[in-house]
Tab-separated table of C-alpha atoms in Angstrom:
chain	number	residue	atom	x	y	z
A	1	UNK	CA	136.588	-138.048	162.117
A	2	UNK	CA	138.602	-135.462	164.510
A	3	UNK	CA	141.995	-134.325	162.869
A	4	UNK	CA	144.175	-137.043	163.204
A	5	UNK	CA	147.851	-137.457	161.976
A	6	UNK	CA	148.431	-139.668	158.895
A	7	UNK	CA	151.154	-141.799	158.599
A	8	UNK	CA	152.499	-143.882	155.433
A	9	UNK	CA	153.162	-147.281	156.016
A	10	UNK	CA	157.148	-148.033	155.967
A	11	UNK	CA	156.890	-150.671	152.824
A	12	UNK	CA	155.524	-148.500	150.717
A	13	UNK	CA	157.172	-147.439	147.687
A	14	UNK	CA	157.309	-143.929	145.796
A	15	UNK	CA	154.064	-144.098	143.511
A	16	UNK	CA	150.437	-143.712	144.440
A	17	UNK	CA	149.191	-146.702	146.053
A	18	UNK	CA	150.572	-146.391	149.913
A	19	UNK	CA	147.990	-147.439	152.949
A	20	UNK	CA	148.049	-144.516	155.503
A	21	UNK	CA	147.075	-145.253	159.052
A	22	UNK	CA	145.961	-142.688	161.521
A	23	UNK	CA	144.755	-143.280	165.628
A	24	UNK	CA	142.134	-141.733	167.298
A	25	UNK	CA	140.904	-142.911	171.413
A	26	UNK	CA	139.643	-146.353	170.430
A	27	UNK	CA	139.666	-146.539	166.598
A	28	UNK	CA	142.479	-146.974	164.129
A	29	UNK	CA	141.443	-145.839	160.849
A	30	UNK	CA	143.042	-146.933	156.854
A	31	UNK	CA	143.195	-145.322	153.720
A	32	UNK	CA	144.660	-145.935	150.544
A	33	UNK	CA	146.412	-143.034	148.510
A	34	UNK	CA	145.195	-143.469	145.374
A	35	UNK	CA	141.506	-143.401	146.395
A	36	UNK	CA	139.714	-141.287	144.364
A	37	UNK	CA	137.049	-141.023	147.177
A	38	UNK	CA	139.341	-141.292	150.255
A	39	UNK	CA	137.505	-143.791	152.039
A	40	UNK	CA	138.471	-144.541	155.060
A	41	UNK	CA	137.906	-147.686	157.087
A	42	UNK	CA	137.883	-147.492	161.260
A	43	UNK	CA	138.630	-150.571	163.243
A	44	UNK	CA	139.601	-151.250	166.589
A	45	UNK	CA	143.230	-151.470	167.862
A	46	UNK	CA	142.742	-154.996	169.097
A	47	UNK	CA	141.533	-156.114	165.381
A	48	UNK	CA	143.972	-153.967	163.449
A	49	UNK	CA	146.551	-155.565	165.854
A	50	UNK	CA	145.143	-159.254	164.763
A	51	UNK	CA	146.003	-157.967	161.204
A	52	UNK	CA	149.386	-156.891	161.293
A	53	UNK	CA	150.256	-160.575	163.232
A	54	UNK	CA	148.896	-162.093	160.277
A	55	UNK	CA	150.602	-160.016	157.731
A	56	UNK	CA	153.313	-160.496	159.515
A	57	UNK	CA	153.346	-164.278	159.110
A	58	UNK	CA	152.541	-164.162	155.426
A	59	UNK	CA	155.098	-161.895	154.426
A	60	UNK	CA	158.320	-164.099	152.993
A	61	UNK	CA	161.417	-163.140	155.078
A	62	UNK	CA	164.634	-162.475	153.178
C-alpha cells in the first residue's frame, strides 16, 4: 500500500482498540490498533460508504 495518512476514528476512546482509516485513489483501507499483525482491510469508497449509513442507523442517539 503507498504511504497513506492514518486517521483515528472520532468515537474512539484513549486505550488500544481505535479503527484507523486511511484513502488511497479508489480504495479505503481499516485497521485496528491493537492488531498485533496490523492487518489491514481495503474496500471501496462506495461500500465503506454503505457501512457508515448503516452504523449510522444502529447507533442509539442520545
Amino acid at each position: 500500500m503507498p504511504a497513506s495518512t492514518w486517521q483515528k476514528s472520532s468515537y474512539c476512546a484513549e486505550g488500544n482498540s481505535c479503527v484507523h482509516v486511511a484513502a488511497t485513489p479508489g480504495t479505503v483501507h481499516l485497521t485496528e490498533s491493537s492488531d498485533p499483525t496490523h492487518s489491514i482491510l481495503g474496500t471501496t469508497p462506495h461500500t465503506f460508504a454503505a457501512l457508515i449509513d448503516v452504523l449510522k442507523e444502529k447507533t442509539p442517539r442520545g
